[in-house]
Amino acid sequence: MSDMTSPPKQSFKFSMLLYDSRYRGITIQIFVLVMVLGSLGWLAGNAATNLAALGKPLRFDFLGDTASYDISQRLIDYKSTDSHGRAVLVGLLNTLLVAFMGCVAATILGVIGGVLRLSNNWLVSRLVAVYVEIFRNIPVLLWIFVCMFTITAIAPQPRDFRGDNATASMLLNDSVAVTNRGIYLPEPLFSRPLGDLNLGIFNMSIELLVLLVVLFGGVYAARWNNARANRIQVETGDRPDTTWANVAIIVVPLLAALLAMGFHIGKPELKGFNFKGGVNMSAPLIGLWLGLTLYTTTYIIEAVRSGIQSVSKGQSEAAFALGLRPGRTMSLVILPQALRVIIPQLISQYLNLTKNSSLAVAIGYMDLVSTLGGITLNQTGREMEAILMLMAIYLTISLLISAGMNWYNTRVKLVER
Amino acid sequence: MSNTLSFVRTEMLPQKTPPASSVGLQGWLRENLFSSVGNSILTLLTLGFLALILSNILPWVLFGIWDAGSLTECRAMFAERYADGREYACWAVVTDRWDQLIFGYSFGNLHEGLYWRPIVGLALILLALSPILYPNLPRGLYIATAASIFLYPWLIWGGSIWGPLTLALCIIAAVFAYRAVAKEVSSLIAIPASLLVLGVLVFFAMSPVSSGLNAVAPIELQPVPSREISGFVLSITIGIVAIVASLPIAVFLALGRQSNLFIVNKLSTGFIEIIRGVPLITLIFVATILLKYFLPSSVNLDPVVAVMVLVTLFTAAYIAEVIRGGLAALPKGQYEAADALGLTYWQAQRQIILPQALKISIPGIVSNFISVFKDTTLVSIVALNDPLGISNAIRSNSDWNGIVWELYGFIAIVFWIFCFSMSRYSMSLERKLQTGHR
């Protein structure tokens, strides 16, 4: 009987690697690992042989060479005598710029559109549905081309603004010029400038730094003020009104700082063949931004719609029973709960938009692909390094975005339940 | 007692018709468009907006010219027909070049009379998909599905039919090898063994056998070089190849990502996340620029095939996530029941898990197909001639220099018809599966 309760000790046999489920997993994993490493090694070996045959060993020192091409749309200082590395940085910032602008615009339009899609006004909800179906089922590259072409074909040329019988005129009190080369916006200028802070890679304007410090100080003080109001409310039951005090705490120091630095607005002016001064958003940037926004908005509309529909009807009925108006019901009751469904879809749309911004290369916006994977690659002939770097940078951006949004997502979840 | 009840009606009153303001057209308008002041304003604003857009676009579309030889002819006809001096659509470019946009150079202008090949190919694909998309159809159609995998490339690329047929025979032989080894030795050894058999057959036996068969019975189509496959035929071919070839890869990746085996799990997850983290255009660059470095210098790589390989890997990562969703959505009892029956892992996957998981993944796979189909426009960036690439070529012709909207409009409409119908199908399927499954 004792044999029944304690099974006989088995010695290890070679066949157990295949037939014993305890060891089989290890066999399979080792087999897979060997196969994968073998194929990767084969690919890498081929690449090493081929690159050596061409005399192009894997080296990244081309990033230090002179770029010698111009980038008109840029966020940091750059001239054609700078290095390829700096050109890549300019391109990366341009990618991030258009991705950020696109995400913000698509979110705003998408939320508005998603709410309108569920409007009880038949015409409005149909119109949004038609918009979604039209824009979603046509490739985004086509939309980018269409937006780009619309700008270059329909907007007036800079020379149309010239002379006494100009056919085009600037908007908003001569401060905004819409031309087929881009949009020129007024820029903030300071008559008593504080100079720039050299951060090594780029120069940070000290005025902006001062304004940011003042703004954050104001927000921090306003939060302290709110905490004080909470304390008083807990002690006495009366909450002092903080609205105006908070507005004053934030706005007054900001205005004072602006006045002290002599803030004024610099308008773009027509000089020579083009506008000078002001902030320039080049036509490719606007075309790409519009195209990406219009396309991604449709997905966000659907995300918002499904999110709102996922909130049970009882919630809105309860809110109406409490006497909340439809607008307040939406913003206070339904949207906060719908966010749980919306945010994950929003994350993937932000990721898609950022990745789709690589289509900039098709219309000549100098983003990461156009600089690193385009001109730099063609000038230096470093295909392997350039494309691997390109993929690594995009992978990093994607992972960062999804990590950040997932962090936000968990916070939303915790707040809710 | 009885005098306390003053009046009790003994017969029913006839039903009154509802007030005129709540039925019919008037009622509908009132409820759906003018239910409140705000709604009325919204309606009027929307109507104004619509009127503005349509009044600008519709005349341009409708008064366009369909028969002209060039843009200058179109402009002359506008001036002749309409006194207002405005320009309307010159649809003549579509009449002139639609065959190039749809069939590309390969089946359009260069080789007259080859239209039937992509058309038959597409019909074959639709026939092949029908048993998967509409489960009520007879099972026998799966033979068409299997056949079309080999016949579609033959129809597009041309050449001898014996090449695809011997490849099919090699695969059938490998399947028999798998069965035999699995029965005699072990199903675990059978997988590498059958792959080995397949590799040996493909590398050593395929080309002599197919050329021998071709010498005996030459059944050949006029070969079409990959570079000449263009237009919507190129988009559809890339899309179909990507989806069909990526499905098996995606199933293994999804199973790998769900697996308990540490190394398998991490490898699958890493592959999926890396591919999903980079834009498709960088993978297309890899295909056209880098892939030749990763292969021995003796291999002469076709750019279209290289793009198809990378688009396939890209699609596989996305579909793997869809299938993983399907696997995760299955009730746990299904897995436990399979274990309780004593099925091995592969038996359980094949008989119980995958049929159900794949079935609920079909809508997701269809929407992935839609996005791959739309993404095929990216190949125009690397100078392959998808419809957008062809539209550039048409524009560089002096006859049609300066024409933009008409070409974009035509391409957009074709894409829209394909994608919209597929998304409608996917949605209806989703609705059907929701009630069927839960």
PDB file of N, CA and C in Angstrom, chain B residues 16-97:
ATOM      1  N   LYS B  16     -59.027  58.614 -30.058  1.00  0.00           N
ATOM      2  CA  LYS B  16     -58.837  59.864 -30.797  1.00  0.00           C
ATOM      3  C   LYS B  16     -57.544  59.784 -31.592  1.00  0.00           C
ATOM      4  N   THR B  17     -57.536  60.436 -32.731  1.00  0.00           N
ATOM      5  CA  THR B  17     -56.271  60.497 -33.472  1.00  0.00           C
ATOM      6  C   THR B  17     -55.325  61.409 -32.701  1.00  0.00           C
ATOM      7  N   PRO B  18     -54.020  61.104 -32.751  1.00  0.00           N
ATOM      8  CA  PRO B  18     -53.079  61.985 -32.057  1.00  0.00           C
ATOM      9  C   PRO B  18     -53.090  63.368 -32.671  1.00  0.00           C
ATOM     10  N   PRO B  19     -52.714  64.375 -31.889  1.00  0.00           N
ATOM     11  CA  PRO B  19     -52.731  65.740 -32.423  1.00  0.00           C
ATOM     12  C   PRO B  19     -51.865  65.831 -33.679  1.00  0.00           C
ATOM     13  N   ALA B  20     -52.272  66.684 -34.592  1.00  0.00           N
ATOM     14  CA  ALA B  20     -51.612  66.756 -35.901  1.00  0.00           C
ATOM     15  C   ALA B  20     -50.144  67.128 -35.766  1.00  0.00           C
ATOM     16  N   SER B  21     -49.821  67.815 -34.631  1.00  0.00           N
ATOM     17  CA  SER B  21     -48.435  68.282 -34.523  1.00  0.00           C
ATOM     18  C   SER B  21     -47.482  67.174 -34.107  1.00  0.00           C
ATOM     19  N   SER B  22     -47.981  65.983 -33.772  1.00  0.00           N
ATOM     20  CA  SER B  22     -47.059  64.945 -33.312  1.00  0.00           C
ATOM     21  C   SER B  22     -47.020  63.745 -34.244  1.00  0.00           C
ATOM     22  N   VAL B  23     -47.705  63.796 -35.367  1.00  0.00           N
ATOM     23  CA  VAL B  23     -47.607  62.674 -36.317  1.00  0.00           C
ATOM     24  C   VAL B  23     -47.162  63.187 -37.674  1.00  0.00           C
ATOM     25  N   GLY B  24     -46.841  62.234 -38.496  1.00  0.00           N
ATOM     26  CA  GLY B  24     -46.507  62.564 -39.873  1.00  0.00           C
ATOM     27  C   GLY B  24     -45.255  63.405 -39.972  1.00  0.00           C
ATOM     28  N   LEU B  25     -45.135  64.055 -41.100  1.00  0.00           N
ATOM     29  CA  LEU B  25     -43.930  64.842 -41.360  1.00  0.00           C
ATOM     30  C   LEU B  25     -43.757  65.942 -40.327  1.00  0.00           C
ATOM     31  N   GLN B  26     -44.884  66.592 -40.006  1.00  0.00           N
ATOM     32  CA  GLN B  26     -44.803  67.709 -39.071  1.00  0.00           C
ATOM     33  C   GLN B  26     -44.314  67.235 -37.715  1.00  0.00           C
ATOM     34  N   GLY B  27     -44.872  66.116 -37.254  1.00  0.00           N
ATOM     35  CA  GLY B  27     -44.465  65.593 -35.961  1.00  0.00           C
ATOM     36  C   GLY B  27     -43.007  65.193 -35.945  1.00  0.00           C
ATOM     37  N   TRP B  28     -42.592  64.564 -37.049  1.00  0.00           N
ATOM     38  CA  TRP B  28     -41.194  64.122 -37.124  1.00  0.00           C
ATOM     39  C   TRP B  28     -40.254  65.316 -37.069  1.00  0.00           C
ATOM     40  N   LEU B  29     -40.606  66.354 -37.873  1.00  0.00           N
ATOM     41  CA  LEU B  29     -39.772  67.555 -37.878  1.00  0.00           C
ATOM     42  C   LEU B  29     -39.698  68.154 -36.487  1.00  0.00           C
ATOM     43  N   ARG B  30     -40.873  68.191 -35.838  1.00  0.00           N
ATOM     44  CA  ARG B  30     -40.931  68.826 -34.534  1.00  0.00           C
ATOM     45  C   ARG B  30     -40.076  68.085 -33.517  1.00  0.00           C
ATOM     46  N   GLU B  31     -40.156  66.777 -33.605  1.00  0.00           N
ATOM     47  CA  GLU B  31     -39.420  65.988 -32.605  1.00  0.00           C
ATOM     48  C   GLU B  31     -37.923  65.969 -32.883  1.00  0.00           C
ATOM     49  N   ASN B  32     -37.565  65.845 -34.166  1.00  0.00           N
ATOM     50  CA  ASN B  32     -36.162  65.593 -34.483  1.00  0.00           C
ATOM     51  C   ASN B  32     -35.365  66.832 -34.851  1.00  0.00           C
ATOM     52  N   LEU B  33     -36.042  67.880 -35.284  1.00  0.00           N
ATOM     53  CA  LEU B  33     -35.265  69.042 -35.730  1.00  0.00           C
ATOM     54  C   LEU B  33     -35.564  70.303 -34.934  1.00  0.00           C
ATOM     55  N   PHE B  34     -36.779  70.466 -34.455  1.00  0.00           N
ATOM     56  CA  PHE B  34     -37.143  71.735 -33.819  1.00  0.00           C
ATOM     57  C   PHE B  34     -37.716  71.506 -32.435  1.00  0.00           C
ATOM     58  N   SER B  35     -37.103  70.600 -31.654  1.00  0.00           N
ATOM     59  CA  SER B  35     -37.704  70.256 -30.375  1.00  0.00           C
ATOM     60  C   SER B  35     -37.543  71.375 -29.355  1.00  0.00           C
ATOM     61  N   SER B  36     -36.546  72.232 -29.532  1.00  0.00           N
ATOM     62  CA  SER B  36     -36.393  73.357 -28.617  1.00  0.00           C
ATOM     63  C   SER B  36     -35.794  74.518 -29.385  1.00  0.00           C
ATOM     64  N   VAL B  37     -35.686  75.664 -28.721  1.00  0.00           N
ATOM     65  CA  VAL B  37     -35.145  76.837 -29.411  1.00  0.00           C
ATOM     66  C   VAL B  37     -33.710  76.562 -29.849  1.00  0.00           C
ATOM     67  N   GLY B  38     -32.927  76.005 -28.917  1.00  0.00           N
ATOM     68  CA  GLY B  38     -31.531  75.723 -29.240  1.00  0.00           C
ATOM     69  C   GLY B  38     -31.413  74.769 -30.410  1.00  0.00           C
ATOM     70  N   ASN B  39     -32.244  73.718 -30.361  1.00  0.00           N
ATOM     71  CA  ASN B  39     -32.217  72.743 -31.445  1.00  0.00           C
ATOM     72  C   ASN B  39     -32.587  73.377 -32.777  1.00  0.00           C
ATOM     73  N   SER B  40     -33.572  74.273 -32.743  1.00  0.00           N
ATOM     74  CA  SER B  40     -33.990  74.920 -33.993  1.00  0.00           C
ATOM     75  C   SER B  40     -32.840  75.731 -34.559  1.00  0.00           C
ATOM     76  N   ILE B  41     -32.142  76.476 -33.672  1.00  0.00           N
ATOM     77  CA  ILE B  41     -31.015  77.283 -34.156  1.00  0.00           C
ATOM     78  C   ILE B  41     -29.959  76.369 -34.767  1.00  0.00           C
ATOM     79  N   LEU B  42     -29.677  75.245 -34.050  1.00  0.00           N
ATOM     80  CA  LEU B  42     -28.682  74.286 -34.536  1.00  0.00           C
ATOM     81  C   LEU B  42     -29.075  73.763 -35.916  1.00  0.00           C
ATOM     82  N   THR B  43     -30.354  73.433 -36.058  1.00  0.00           N
ATOM     83  CA  THR B  43     -30.827  72.917 -37.345  1.00  0.00           C
ATOM     84  C   THR B  43     -30.621  73.931 -38.446  1.00  0.00           C
ATOM     85  N   LEU B  44     -31.016  75.188 -38.159  1.00  0.00           N
ATOM     86  CA  LEU B  44     -30.897  76.209 -39.199  1.00  0.00           C
ATOM     87  C   LEU B  44     -29.437  76.442 -39.558  1.00  0.00           C
ATOM     88  N   LEU B  45     -28.564  76.489 -38.524  1.00  0.00           N
ATOM     89  CA  LEU B  45     -27.139  76.675 -38.794  1.00  0.00           C
ATOM     90  C   LEU B  45     -26.604  75.546 -39.669  1.00  0.00           C
ATOM     91  N   THR B  46     -27.000  74.297 -39.305  1.00  0.00           N
ATOM     92  CA  THR B  46     -26.518  73.159 -40.081  1.00  0.00           C
ATOM     93  C   THR B  46     -27.004  73.233 -41.522  1.00  0.00           C
ATOM     94  N   LEU B  47     -28.281  73.614 -41.682  1.00  0.00           N
ATOM     95  CA  LEU B  47     -28.817  73.723 -43.041  1.00  0.00           C
ATOM     96  C   LEU B  47     -28.040  74.759 -43.826  1.00  0.00           C
ATOM     97  N   GLY B  48     -27.732  75.893 -43.187  1.00  0.00           N
ATOM     98  CA  GLY B  48     -26.965  76.937 -43.859  1.00  0.00           C
ATOM     99  C   GLY B  48     -25.599  76.430 -44.263  1.00  0.00           C
ATOM    100  N   PHE B  49     -24.960  75.705 -43.328  1.00  0.00           N
ATOM    101  CA  PHE B  49     -23.633  75.155 -43.586  1.00  0.00           C
ATOM    102  C   PHE B  49     -23.674  74.200 -44.780  1.00  0.00           C
ATOM    103  N   LEU B  50     -24.690  73.297 -44.745  1.00  0.00           N
ATOM    104  CA  LEU B  50     -24.833  72.335 -45.837  1.00  0.00           C
ATOM    105  C   LEU B  50     -25.040  73.052 -47.159  1.00  0.00           C
ATOM    106  N   ALA B  51     -25.910  74.086 -47.127  1.00  0.00           N
ATOM    107  CA  ALA B  51     -26.204  74.803 -48.362  1.00  0.00           C
ATOM    108  C   ALA B  51     -24.945  75.448 -48.903  1.00  0.00           C
ATOM    109  N   LEU B  52     -24.131  76.010 -47.998  1.00  0.00           N
ATOM    110  CA  LEU B  52     -22.896  76.665 -48.417  1.00  0.00           C
ATOM    111  C   LEU B  52     -21.973  75.665 -49.106  1.00  0.00           C
ATOM    112  N   ILE B  53     -21.785  74.496 -48.440  1.00  0.00           N
ATOM    113  CA  ILE B  53     -20.858  73.504 -48.995  1.00  0.00           C
ATOM    114  C   ILE B  53     -21.383  72.976 -50.325  1.00  0.00           C
ATOM    115  N   LEU B  54     -22.665  72.559 -50.317  1.00  0.00           N
ATOM    116  CA  LEU B  54     -23.195  71.913 -51.518  1.00  0.00           C
ATOM    117  C   LEU B  54     -23.259  72.893 -52.681  1.00  0.00           C
ATOM    118  N   SER B  55     -23.589  74.172 -52.391  1.00  0.00           N
ATOM    119  CA  SER B  55     -23.697  75.123 -53.498  1.00  0.00           C
ATOM    120  C   SER B  55     -22.338  75.355 -54.135  1.00  0.00           C
ATOM    121  N   ASN B  56     -21.267  75.124 -53.367  1.00  0.00           N
ATOM    122  CA  ASN B  56     -19.950  75.273 -53.965  1.00  0.00           C
ATOM    123  C   ASN B  56     -19.499  74.028 -54.709  1.00  0.00           C
ATOM    124  N   ILE B  57     -19.863  72.847 -54.156  1.00  0.00           N
ATOM    125  CA  ILE B  57     -19.310  71.619 -54.726  1.00  0.00           C
ATOM    126  C   ILE B  57     -20.194  71.067 -55.840  1.00  0.00           C
ATOM    127  N   LEU B  58     -21.495  71.043 -55.620  1.00  0.00           N
ATOM    128  CA  LEU B  58     -22.372  70.331 -56.554  1.00  0.00           C
ATOM    129  C   LEU B  58     -22.282  70.843 -57.995  1.00  0.00           C
ATOM    130  N   PRO B  59     -22.342  72.175 -58.221  1.00  0.00           N
ATOM    131  CA  PRO B  59     -22.237  72.625 -59.617  1.00  0.00           C
ATOM    132  C   PRO B  59     -20.931  72.186 -60.248  1.00  0.00           C
ATOM    133  N   TRP B  60     -19.845  72.265 -59.451  1.00  0.00           N
ATOM    134  CA  TRP B  60     -18.531  71.850 -59.962  1.00  0.00           C
ATOM    135  C   TRP B  60     -18.569  70.395 -60.408  1.00  0.00           C
ATOM    136  N   VAL B  61     -19.207  69.555 -59.594  1.00  0.00           N
ATOM    137  CA  VAL B  61     -19.261  68.132 -59.927  1.00  0.00           C
ATOM    138  C   VAL B  61     -20.191  67.889 -61.109  1.00  0.00           C
ATOM    139  N   LEU B  62     -21.386  68.487 -61.052  1.00  0.00           N
ATOM    140  CA  LEU B  62     -22.426  68.107 -62.009  1.00  0.00           C
ATOM    141  C   LEU B  62     -22.220  68.727 -63.385  1.00  0.00           C
ATOM    142  N   PHE B  63     -21.667  69.947 -63.444  1.00  0.00           N
ATOM    143  CA  PHE B  63     -21.484  70.582 -64.744  1.00  0.00           C
ATOM    144  C   PHE B  63     -20.157  70.203 -65.376  1.00  0.00           C
ATOM    145  N   GLY B  64     -19.467  69.206 -64.796  1.00  0.00           N
ATOM    146  CA  GLY B  64     -18.168  68.809 -65.327  1.00  0.00           C
ATOM    147  C   GLY B  64     -18.288  68.214 -66.721  1.00  0.00           C
ATOM    148  N   ILE B  65     -17.159  68.095 -67.379  1.00  0.00           N
ATOM    149  CA  ILE B  65     -17.119  67.601 -68.758  1.00  0.00           C
ATOM    150  C   ILE B  65     -16.503  66.215 -68.777  1.00  0.00           C
ATOM    151  N   TRP B  66     -17.158  65.293 -69.493  1.00  0.00           N
ATOM    152  CA  TRP B  66     -16.719  63.904 -69.475  1.00  0.00           C
ATOM    153  C   TRP B  66     -15.967  63.511 -70.729  1.00  0.00           C
ATOM    154  N   ASP B  67     -16.111  64.297 -71.802  1.00  0.00           N
ATOM    155  CA  ASP B  67     -15.451  63.874 -73.034  1.00  0.00           C
ATOM    156  C   ASP B  67     -14.560  64.991 -73.552  1.00  0.00           C
ATOM    157  N   ALA B  68     -13.280  64.852 -73.311  1.00  0.00           N
ATOM    158  CA  ALA B  68     -12.309  65.798 -73.828  1.00  0.00           C
ATOM    159  C   ALA B  68     -10.975  65.089 -73.845  1.00  0.00           C
ATOM    160  N   GLY B  69     -10.048  65.570 -74.648  1.00  0.00           N
ATOM    161  CA  GLY B  69      -8.773  64.888 -74.777  1.00  0.00           C
ATOM    162  C   GLY B  69      -7.718  65.405 -73.826  1.00  0.00           C
ATOM    163  N   SER B  70      -7.892  66.628 -73.333  1.00  0.00           N
ATOM    164  CA  SER B  70      -6.873  67.190 -72.453  1.00  0.00           C
ATOM    165  C   SER B  70      -7.497  68.299 -71.622  1.00  0.00           C
ATOM    166  N   LEU B  71      -6.719  68.784 -70.673  1.00  0.00           N
ATOM    167  CA  LEU B  71      -7.234  69.838 -69.799  1.00  0.00           C
ATOM    168  C   LEU B  71      -7.507  71.117 -70.584  1.00  0.00           C
ATOM    169  N   THR B  72      -6.664  71.428 -71.553  1.00  0.00           N
ATOM    170  CA  THR B  72      -6.896  72.645 -72.350  1.00  0.00           C
ATOM    171  C   THR B  72      -8.203  72.525 -73.116  1.00  0.00           C
ATOM    172  N   GLU B  73      -8.486  71.338 -73.666  1.00  0.00           N
ATOM    173  CA  GLU B  73      -9.773  71.141 -74.341  1.00  0.00           C
ATOM    174  C   GLU B  73     -10.919  71.365 -73.375  1.00  0.00           C
ATOM    175  N   CYS B  74     -10.755  70.830 -72.170  1.00  0.00           N
ATOM    176  CA  CYS B  74     -11.792  71.012 -71.145  1.00  0.00           C
ATOM    177  C   CYS B  74     -12.043  72.494 -70.917  1.00  0.00           C
ATOM    178  N   ARG B  75     -10.960  73.249 -70.754  1.00  0.00           N
ATOM    179  CA  ARG B  75     -11.105  74.674 -70.450  1.00  0.00           C
ATOM    180  C   ARG B  75     -11.786  75.391 -71.600  1.00  0.00           C
ATOM    181  N   ALA B  76     -11.422  75.012 -72.825  1.00  0.00           N
ATOM    182  CA  ALA B  76     -12.075  75.635 -73.981  1.00  0.00           C
ATOM    183  C   ALA B  76     -13.575  75.342 -73.956  1.00  0.00           C
ATOM    184  N   MET B  77     -13.929  74.104 -73.578  1.00  0.00           N
ATOM    185  CA  MET B  77     -15.349  73.755 -73.560  1.00  0.00           C
ATOM    186  C   MET B  77     -16.094  74.492 -72.458  1.00  0.00           C
ATOM    187  N   PHE B  78     -15.412  74.710 -71.304  1.00  0.00           N
ATOM    188  CA  PHE B  78     -16.067  75.505 -70.251  1.00  0.00           C
ATOM    189  C   PHE B  78     -16.397  76.890 -70.781  1.00  0.00           C
ATOM    190  N   ALA B  79     -15.394  77.511 -71.426  1.00  0.00           N
ATOM    191  CA  ALA B  79     -15.598  78.875 -71.914  1.00  0.00           C
ATOM    192  C   ALA B  79     -16.719  78.912 -72.941  1.00  0.00           C
ATOM    193  N   GLU B  80     -16.810  77.816 -73.732  1.00  0.00           N
ATOM    194  CA  GLU B  80     -17.816  77.778 -74.785  1.00  0.00           C
ATOM    195  C   GLU B  80     -19.213  77.571 -74.194  1.00  0.00           C
ATOM    196  N   ARG B  81     -19.308  76.630 -73.222  1.00  0.00           N
ATOM    197  CA  ARG B  81     -20.633  76.240 -72.743  1.00  0.00           C
ATOM    198  C   ARG B  81     -21.197  77.174 -71.684  1.00  0.00           C
ATOM    199  N   TYR B  82     -20.344  77.586 -70.757  1.00  0.00           N
ATOM    200  CA  TYR B  82     -20.858  78.359 -69.626  1.00  0.00           C
ATOM    201  C   TYR B  82     -20.318  79.776 -69.722  1.00  0.00           C
ATOM    202  N   ALA B  83     -21.246  80.723 -69.645  1.00  0.00           N
ATOM    203  CA  ALA B  83     -20.843  82.106 -69.844  1.00  0.00           C
ATOM    204  C   ALA B  83     -20.201  82.709 -68.601  1.00  0.00           C
ATOM    205  N   ASP B  84     -20.351  82.022 -67.439  1.00  0.00           N
ATOM    206  CA  ASP B  84     -19.922  82.680 -66.207  1.00  0.00           C
ATOM    207  C   ASP B  84     -18.407  82.679 -66.011  1.00  0.00           C
ATOM    208  N   GLY B  85     -17.673  82.016 -66.904  1.00  0.00           N
ATOM    209  CA  GLY B  85     -16.219  82.046 -66.802  1.00  0.00           C
ATOM    210  C   GLY B  85     -15.650  81.207 -65.683  1.00  0.00           C
ATOM    211  N   ARG B  86     -16.509  80.453 -64.988  1.00  0.00           N
ATOM    212  CA  ARG B  86     -15.993  79.604 -63.899  1.00  0.00           C
ATOM    213  C   ARG B  86     -15.496  78.282 -64.461  1.00  0.00           C
ATOM    214  N   GLU B  87     -14.671  77.610 -63.675  1.00  0.00           N
ATOM    215  CA  GLU B  87     -14.190  76.299 -64.095  1.00  0.00           C
ATOM    216  C   GLU B  87     -14.967  75.211 -63.370  1.00  0.00           C
ATOM    217  N   TYR B  88     -15.262  74.161 -64.079  1.00  0.00           N
ATOM    218  CA  TYR B  88     -15.936  73.025 -63.467  1.00  0.00           C
ATOM    219  C   TYR B  88     -15.029  71.819 -63.578  1.00  0.00           C
ATOM    220  N   ALA B  89     -15.546  70.680 -63.091  1.00  0.00           N
ATOM    221  CA  ALA B  89     -14.701  69.483 -63.074  1.00  0.00           C
ATOM    222  C   ALA B  89     -14.425  69.015 -64.490  1.00  0.00           C
ATOM    223  N   CYS B  90     -13.192  68.577 -64.701  1.00  0.00           N
ATOM    224  CA  CYS B  90     -12.838  68.016 -65.997  1.00  0.00           C
ATOM    225  C   CYS B  90     -12.768  66.500 -65.824  1.00  0.00           C
ATOM    226  N   TRP B  91     -13.938  65.860 -65.775  1.00  0.00           N
ATOM    227  CA  TRP B  91     -13.966  64.418 -65.520  1.00  0.00           C
ATOM    228  C   TRP B  91     -13.387  63.630 -66.683  1.00  0.00           C
ATOM    229  N   ALA B  92     -13.068  64.349 -67.762  1.00  0.00           N
ATOM    230  CA  ALA B  92     -12.524  63.655 -68.925  1.00  0.00           C
ATOM    231  C   ALA B  92     -11.269  62.879 -68.563  1.00  0.00           C
ATOM    232  N   VAL B  93     -10.520  63.367 -67.564  1.00  0.00           N
ATOM    233  CA  VAL B  93      -9.313  62.646 -67.183  1.00  0.00           C
ATOM    234  C   VAL B  93      -9.660  61.256 -66.647  1.00  0.00           C
ATOM    235  N   VAL B  94     -10.815  61.160 -65.995  1.00  0.00           N
ATOM    236  CA  VAL B  94     -11.231  59.845 -65.487  1.00  0.00           C
ATOM    237  C   VAL B  94     -11.649  58.948 -66.647  1.00  0.00           C
ATOM    238  N   THR B  95     -12.416  59.523 -67.602  1.00  0.00           N
ATOM    239  CA  THR B  95     -12.796  58.715 -68.770  1.00  0.00           C
ATOM    240  C   THR B  95     -11.557  58.236 -69.502  1.00  0.00           C
ATOM    241  N   ASP B  96     -10.562  59.118 -69.561  1.00  0.00           N
ATOM    242  CA  ASP B  96      -9.369  58.789 -70.325  1.00  0.00           C
ATOM    243  C   ASP B  96      -8.494  57.763 -69.611  1.00  0.00           C
ATOM    244  N   ARG B  97      -8.361  57.883 -68.286  1.00  0.00           N
ATOM    245  CA  ARG B  97      -7.336  57.114 -67.588  1.00  0.00           C
ATOM    246  C   ARG B  97      -7.842  56.167 -66.518  1.00  0.00           C
TER     247      ARG B  97
END
